[in-house]
């Protein structure tokens, strides 16, 4: 029974596989030999455990009905699309429905891939258990054929026979389960073939429309209007397309992917955030300017940002849902335009919104192709006339930066005028496909630009309000880096909006698919040598991911360095260590992600790590020593940025501690890079490890004959009155000895500012000299008494 099922499995596996081949699960049964006599008892116990596992597997819940029901859900929309939109019907559908069908087929393909993974996970225990039982039964059969069971005691032989009978029973039951599995797999393979065929048909229909853009597809307007006398056919076609779109929307919403969950969370949190900002704005926390529109119209701001988030998080959503999103944003777009829009743009925003509304109304209402052609021509002429009017009535731009935009604005209007004129001529001449592409492209791209402009302005205003809140305005990071953060955020917003608008416009002008094909070919160019594969796309991905990792790591370090040192609960230097280690951690993780994104595997990286190990063994010991020393410095924290140190023969202030080296700013103004290994291996003096206090000494010598007590009193009073000398710890004045020409004293004083102790010492020297002179106490010069005498035999001259 099981052998027949396995043969049937081999025939099913010829199609795209859903189930693992038996050869992937275990060794070949032909390699099974008889069991040694001394291993028969142990093997019999193992076989009994395998039989019990098979029984529990068969007695548990079976996945076949669940998987069959899930497969039916996938097959339903596939059958509907093949009935309503296949073959010659596809050639008559407009481009928007074809693109939506392409998304629907792609969605079905993703659903089938998830079903395939689920089926593989559910069927794997049955297949593996069946193959193991078959292999074990063959081993026992080989043992029996060799006569090894004949010498066993009767009780043991009966146990083996009973166990073999149980194996046969389980194999029979598993064979029935595998038959159901293979039948379901055969149906799944057929469904996948239908999905691929549907994708190919839709792609061919879209390519046909792209090819028709440069040729006449209907008679010229002066020859025939191409009106359809059977209006019911057009209505039925529209209803059929609406049914397919509605089914796609229902299936997409029922799928509940991760993007939809994130979108719902964003939309739910966005409304209370805006309301909270509106409530707090009357208390003077809302800055004037661009934030006013978003706060004065909170519901419009929420609706616009919620609709834009749909386009961001669900780019593969049904086109019907995206069109509804764009229509819902019509009113919020006009309400959220900044107050200076009238100065810069004038009336065109209202014209763009009105033309887009008329275009979508025509697509939704007009079913007949001939009538839609006339409607498209009328819309084209209306847009052309309004463009000419705007060209003649453009408001002057303000002086300054506005004058620089005067010429680009006029060029943009002239470009729109040319495209609309070409579209009108193509419509009359019979190239309706190109006329529709140009007209809808101009209108849709203009409306999308306006929508993104309003959305960016709303986001910028809300961020300004958020940063102005007292909870954030008092933070060191916001206080110091607030304008920088706002500028970076604005730059990213504008860049994202430009990229999104460019992709949308290329799509509406039917240029995105050809560019994607050309870019795929270009990015796929490369070389393949053995396991080494380098392509242009991989290199670009690696460069971009590496740049992004470096930027994110730097941003994290700046953020932590601004915030952590201000926390009083953290020990000294912990903030800087966390910031530095976080920087290198994010950087290493980002580079690994960049390598993975570029297609490198861990096995390929092991070769690099091995070569690096050899390099360390030969000549990189010092580099590794410096890196390890840097890690030790960050964890032990003997020095921190801002400390005044004496290390490796250099005195100065620590500026930055990196993994390999530390930068010290000398008192002469030079930046000295000291390897971390030298800091740990040599003597390191940190003058500011616990505080910035420093003791200094001033040696004083007075002439013999001075009263020591008077000198000590004068020195004590003078040092105590010197600016910069602190009372705690107290200063000390001591008499240190009898010099050759003076009584020696020393003043030991403290200052709280180690960076200016030389200035304090110099001031103290001046004051001591003045005080001793005022008291009449002399400071003697070094004197040498020279006595001259004649040597024996010499005469005085």
PDB file of C-alpha atoms in Angstrom, residues 427-579:
ATOM      1  CA  UNK A 427      -7.720  61.814 -29.124  1.00  0.00           C
ATOM      2  CA  UNK A 428      -9.010  63.378 -32.307  1.00  0.00           C
ATOM      3  CA  UNK A 429      -6.632  61.364 -34.495  1.00  0.00           C
ATOM      4  CA  UNK A 430      -7.647  58.030 -32.921  1.00  0.00           C
ATOM      5  CA  UNK A 431      -4.849  57.283 -30.439  1.00  0.00           C
ATOM      6  CA  UNK A 432      -7.095  57.243 -27.383  1.00  0.00           C
ATOM      7  CA  UNK A 433      -4.639  55.202 -25.314  1.00  0.00           C
ATOM      8  CA  UNK A 434      -1.940  57.868 -25.504  1.00  0.00           C
ATOM      9  CA  UNK A 435      -4.514  60.646 -25.037  1.00  0.00           C
ATOM     10  CA  UNK A 436      -5.839  59.007 -21.852  1.00  0.00           C
ATOM     11  CA  UNK A 437      -2.323  58.372 -20.551  1.00  0.00           C
ATOM     12  CA  UNK A 438      -1.199  61.969 -21.053  1.00  0.00           C
ATOM     13  CA  UNK A 439      -4.380  63.574 -19.761  1.00  0.00           C
ATOM     14  CA  UNK A 440      -4.769  61.380 -16.706  1.00  0.00           C
ATOM     15  CA  UNK A 441      -1.033  61.510 -16.058  1.00  0.00           C
ATOM     16  CA  UNK A 442      -0.979  65.305 -15.975  1.00  0.00           C
ATOM     17  CA  UNK A 443      -4.084  65.556 -13.794  1.00  0.00           C
ATOM     18  CA  UNK A 444      -3.170  62.725 -11.418  1.00  0.00           C
ATOM     19  CA  UNK A 445       0.461  63.766 -10.959  1.00  0.00           C
ATOM     20  CA  UNK A 446      -0.618  67.355 -10.289  1.00  0.00           C
ATOM     21  CA  UNK A 447      -3.112  66.263  -7.667  1.00  0.00           C
ATOM     22  CA  UNK A 448      -0.609  63.904  -6.062  1.00  0.00           C
ATOM     23  CA  UNK A 449       1.967  66.707  -5.860  1.00  0.00           C
ATOM     24  CA  UNK A 450      -0.590  68.917  -4.166  1.00  0.00           C
ATOM     25  CA  UNK A 451      -1.585  66.134  -1.760  1.00  0.00           C
ATOM     26  CA  UNK A 452       2.018  65.425  -0.802  1.00  0.00           C
ATOM     27  CA  UNK A 453       2.697  69.138  -0.398  1.00  0.00           C
ATOM     28  CA  UNK A 454      -0.179  69.486   2.053  1.00  0.00           C
ATOM     29  CA  UNK A 455       0.839  66.307   3.868  1.00  0.00           C
ATOM     30  CA  UNK A 456       4.451  67.434   4.258  1.00  0.00           C
ATOM     31  CA  UNK A 457       3.307  70.833   5.531  1.00  0.00           C
ATOM     32  CA  UNK A 458       1.006  69.159   8.078  1.00  0.00           C
ATOM     33  CA  UNK A 459       3.779  66.852   9.309  1.00  0.00           C
ATOM     34  CA  UNK A 460       6.226  69.724   9.619  1.00  0.00           C
ATOM     35  CA  UNK A 461       3.722  71.774  11.603  1.00  0.00           C
ATOM     36  CA  UNK A 462       2.869  68.919  13.959  1.00  0.00           C
ATOM     37  CA  UNK A 463       6.547  68.207  14.605  1.00  0.00           C
ATOM     38  CA  UNK A 464       7.163  71.852  15.468  1.00  0.00           C
ATOM     39  CA  UNK A 465       4.286  71.756  17.928  1.00  0.00           C
ATOM     40  CA  UNK A 466       5.574  68.519  19.470  1.00  0.00           C
ATOM     41  CA  UNK A 467       9.087  69.898  19.924  1.00  0.00           C
ATOM     42  CA  UNK A 468       7.696  73.062  21.511  1.00  0.00           C
ATOM     43  CA  UNK A 469       5.952  71.141  24.307  1.00  0.00           C
ATOM     44  CA  UNK A 470       7.464  71.760  27.770  1.00  0.00           C
ATOM     45  CA  UNK A 471       8.186  68.050  28.242  1.00  0.00           C
ATOM     46  CA  UNK A 472      10.528  68.110  25.243  1.00  0.00           C
ATOM     47  CA  UNK A 473      11.613  71.731  25.064  1.00  0.00           C
ATOM     48  CA  UNK A 474      13.497  71.354  28.354  1.00  0.00           C
ATOM     49  CA  UNK A 475      15.519  68.389  27.176  1.00  0.00           C
ATOM     50  CA  UNK A 476      19.152  69.066  26.370  1.00  0.00           C
ATOM     51  CA  UNK A 477      18.904  67.379  23.009  1.00  0.00           C
ATOM     52  CA  UNK A 478      15.884  69.401  21.880  1.00  0.00           C
ATOM     53  CA  UNK A 479      17.252  72.613  23.366  1.00  0.00           C
ATOM     54  CA  UNK A 480      20.584  72.310  21.576  1.00  0.00           C
ATOM     55  CA  UNK A 481      19.742  70.287  18.483  1.00  0.00           C
ATOM     56  CA  UNK A 482      16.096  71.241  17.936  1.00  0.00           C
ATOM     57  CA  UNK A 483      16.672  73.242  14.736  1.00  0.00           C
ATOM     58  CA  UNK A 484      18.988  70.537  13.407  1.00  0.00           C
ATOM     59  CA  UNK A 485      16.433  67.809  14.134  1.00  0.00           C
ATOM     60  CA  UNK A 486      13.712  69.839  12.451  1.00  0.00           C
ATOM     61  CA  UNK A 487      15.903  70.436   9.405  1.00  0.00           C
ATOM     62  CA  UNK A 488      16.798  66.742   9.103  1.00  0.00           C
ATOM     63  CA  UNK A 489      13.158  65.732   9.493  1.00  0.00           C
ATOM     64  CA  UNK A 490      12.067  68.267   6.886  1.00  0.00           C
ATOM     65  CA  UNK A 491      14.762  67.075   4.502  1.00  0.00           C
ATOM     66  CA  UNK A 492      13.684  63.456   4.827  1.00  0.00           C
ATOM     67  CA  UNK A 493      10.037  64.380   4.422  1.00  0.00           C
ATOM     68  CA  UNK A 494      10.696  66.354   1.253  1.00  0.00           C
ATOM     69  CA  UNK A 495      12.964  63.637  -0.147  1.00  0.00           C
ATOM     70  CA  UNK A 496      10.396  60.930   0.553  1.00  0.00           C
ATOM     71  CA  UNK A 497       7.640  63.039  -0.987  1.00  0.00           C
ATOM     72  CA  UNK A 498       9.716  63.677  -4.119  1.00  0.00           C
ATOM     73  CA  UNK A 499      10.517  59.986  -4.538  1.00  0.00           C
ATOM     74  CA  UNK A 500       6.890  59.014  -3.988  1.00  0.00           C
ATOM     75  CA  UNK A 501       5.637  61.625  -6.452  1.00  0.00           C
ATOM     76  CA  UNK A 502       8.217  60.588  -9.049  1.00  0.00           C
ATOM     77  CA  UNK A 503       7.250  56.902  -8.816  1.00  0.00           C
ATOM     78  CA  UNK A 504       3.545  57.741  -8.981  1.00  0.00           C
ATOM     79  CA  UNK A 505       4.009  60.052 -11.962  1.00  0.00           C
ATOM     80  CA  UNK A 506       6.121  57.501 -13.853  1.00  0.00           C
ATOM     81  CA  UNK A 507       3.430  54.935 -13.171  1.00  0.00           C
ATOM     82  CA  UNK A 508       0.624  57.188 -14.423  1.00  0.00           C
ATOM     83  CA  UNK A 509       2.585  58.032 -17.596  1.00  0.00           C
ATOM     84  CA  UNK A 510       3.192  54.299 -18.257  1.00  0.00           C
ATOM     85  CA  UNK A 511       6.965  54.660 -17.859  1.00  0.00           C
ATOM     86  CA  UNK A 512       7.516  52.787 -14.622  1.00  0.00           C
ATOM     87  CA  UNK A 513       7.256  49.254 -16.014  1.00  0.00           C
ATOM     88  CA  UNK A 514       9.797  49.810 -18.828  1.00  0.00           C
ATOM     89  CA  UNK A 515      12.154  51.529 -16.409  1.00  0.00           C
ATOM     90  CA  UNK A 516      11.782  48.688 -13.935  1.00  0.00           C
ATOM     91  CA  UNK A 517      12.608  46.176 -16.615  1.00  0.00           C
ATOM     92  CA  UNK A 518      15.642  48.138 -17.753  1.00  0.00           C
ATOM     93  CA  UNK A 519      16.829  48.697 -14.189  1.00  0.00           C
ATOM     94  CA  UNK A 520      16.402  45.009 -13.401  1.00  0.00           C
ATOM     95  CA  UNK A 521      18.599  44.130 -16.356  1.00  0.00           C
ATOM     96  CA  UNK A 522      21.177  46.740 -15.386  1.00  0.00           C
ATOM     97  CA  UNK A 523      21.256  45.817 -11.713  1.00  0.00           C
ATOM     98  CA  UNK A 524      21.478  42.131 -12.570  1.00  0.00           C
ATOM     99  CA  UNK A 525      24.658  42.631 -14.577  1.00  0.00           C
ATOM    100  CA  UNK A 526      27.700  41.210 -12.885  1.00  0.00           C
ATOM    101  CA  UNK A 527      30.097  38.309 -12.682  1.00  0.00           C
ATOM    102  CA  UNK A 528      29.665  34.822 -11.230  1.00  0.00           C
ATOM    103  CA  UNK A 529      32.809  32.864 -10.442  1.00  0.00           C
ATOM    104  CA  UNK A 530      32.142  29.738  -8.438  1.00  0.00           C
ATOM    105  CA  UNK A 531      30.450  30.732  -5.193  1.00  0.00           C
ATOM    106  CA  UNK A 532      31.455  34.374  -5.648  1.00  0.00           C
ATOM    107  CA  UNK A 533      28.692  36.418  -7.236  1.00  0.00           C
ATOM    108  CA  UNK A 534      28.994  40.185  -7.649  1.00  0.00           C
ATOM    109  CA  UNK A 535      26.281  42.225  -9.343  1.00  0.00           C
ATOM    110  CA  UNK A 536      25.688  45.927  -9.791  1.00  0.00           C
ATOM    111  CA  UNK A 537      22.535  45.803  -7.700  1.00  0.00           C
ATOM    112  CA  UNK A 538      24.332  44.063  -4.838  1.00  0.00           C
ATOM    113  CA  UNK A 539      27.066  46.695  -4.829  1.00  0.00           C
ATOM    114  CA  UNK A 540      24.553  49.555  -4.811  1.00  0.00           C
ATOM    115  CA  UNK A 541      22.536  47.920  -2.044  1.00  0.00           C
ATOM    116  CA  UNK A 542      25.683  47.410   0.004  1.00  0.00           C
ATOM    117  CA  UNK A 543      26.807  51.024  -0.457  1.00  0.00           C
ATOM    118  CA  UNK A 544      23.397  52.439   0.426  1.00  0.00           C
ATOM    119  CA  UNK A 545      22.945  50.136   3.433  1.00  0.00           C
ATOM    120  CA  UNK A 546      26.456  50.957   4.668  1.00  0.00           C
ATOM    121  CA  UNK A 547      25.835  54.693   4.333  1.00  0.00           C
ATOM    122  CA  UNK A 548      22.525  54.306   6.162  1.00  0.00           C
ATOM    123  CA  UNK A 549      24.192  52.271   8.932  1.00  0.00           C
ATOM    124  CA  UNK A 550      26.899  54.920   9.403  1.00  0.00           C
ATOM    125  CA  UNK A 551      24.308  57.701   9.480  1.00  0.00           C
ATOM    126  CA  UNK A 552      22.054  55.886  11.965  1.00  0.00           C
ATOM    127  CA  UNK A 553      25.020  54.976  14.172  1.00  0.00           C
ATOM    128  CA  UNK A 554      26.182  58.596  14.221  1.00  0.00           C
ATOM    129  CA  UNK A 555      22.672  59.835  15.014  1.00  0.00           C
ATOM    130  CA  UNK A 556      22.347  57.339  17.880  1.00  0.00           C
ATOM    131  CA  UNK A 557      25.696  58.417  19.312  1.00  0.00           C
ATOM    132  CA  UNK A 558      24.807  62.105  19.145  1.00  0.00           C
ATOM    133  CA  UNK A 559      21.438  61.443  20.745  1.00  0.00           C
ATOM    134  CA  UNK A 560      22.894  59.433  23.619  1.00  0.00           C
ATOM    135  CA  UNK A 561      25.730  61.881  24.203  1.00  0.00           C
ATOM    136  CA  UNK A 562      23.255  64.697  24.491  1.00  0.00           C
ATOM    137  CA  UNK A 563      20.820  62.915  26.783  1.00  0.00           C
ATOM    138  CA  UNK A 564      22.697  60.451  28.995  1.00  0.00           C
ATOM    139  CA  UNK A 565      25.282  62.767  30.627  1.00  0.00           C
ATOM    140  CA  UNK A 566      22.439  64.908  32.017  1.00  0.00           C
ATOM    141  CA  UNK A 567      21.023  61.998  34.024  1.00  0.00           C
ATOM    142  CA  UNK A 568      22.286  62.342  37.578  1.00  0.00           C
ATOM    143  CA  UNK A 569      21.480  58.733  38.444  1.00  0.00           C
ATOM    144  CA  UNK A 570      24.113  57.425  36.048  1.00  0.00           C
ATOM    145  CA  UNK A 571      27.688  57.031  37.329  1.00  0.00           C
ATOM    146  CA  UNK A 572      30.406  59.197  35.917  1.00  0.00           C
ATOM    147  CA  UNK A 573      31.316  58.352  32.322  1.00  0.00           C
ATOM    148  CA  UNK A 574      28.572  55.764  31.797  1.00  0.00           C
ATOM    149  CA  UNK A 575      26.737  57.966  29.317  1.00  0.00           C
ATOM    150  CA  UNK A 576      29.778  58.421  27.100  1.00  0.00           C
ATOM    151  CA  UNK A 577      30.600  54.690  27.226  1.00  0.00           C
ATOM    152  CA  UNK A 578      27.038  53.740  26.319  1.00  0.00           C
ATOM    153  CA  UNK A 579      27.044  56.241  23.455  1.00  0.00           C
TER     154      UNK A 579
END
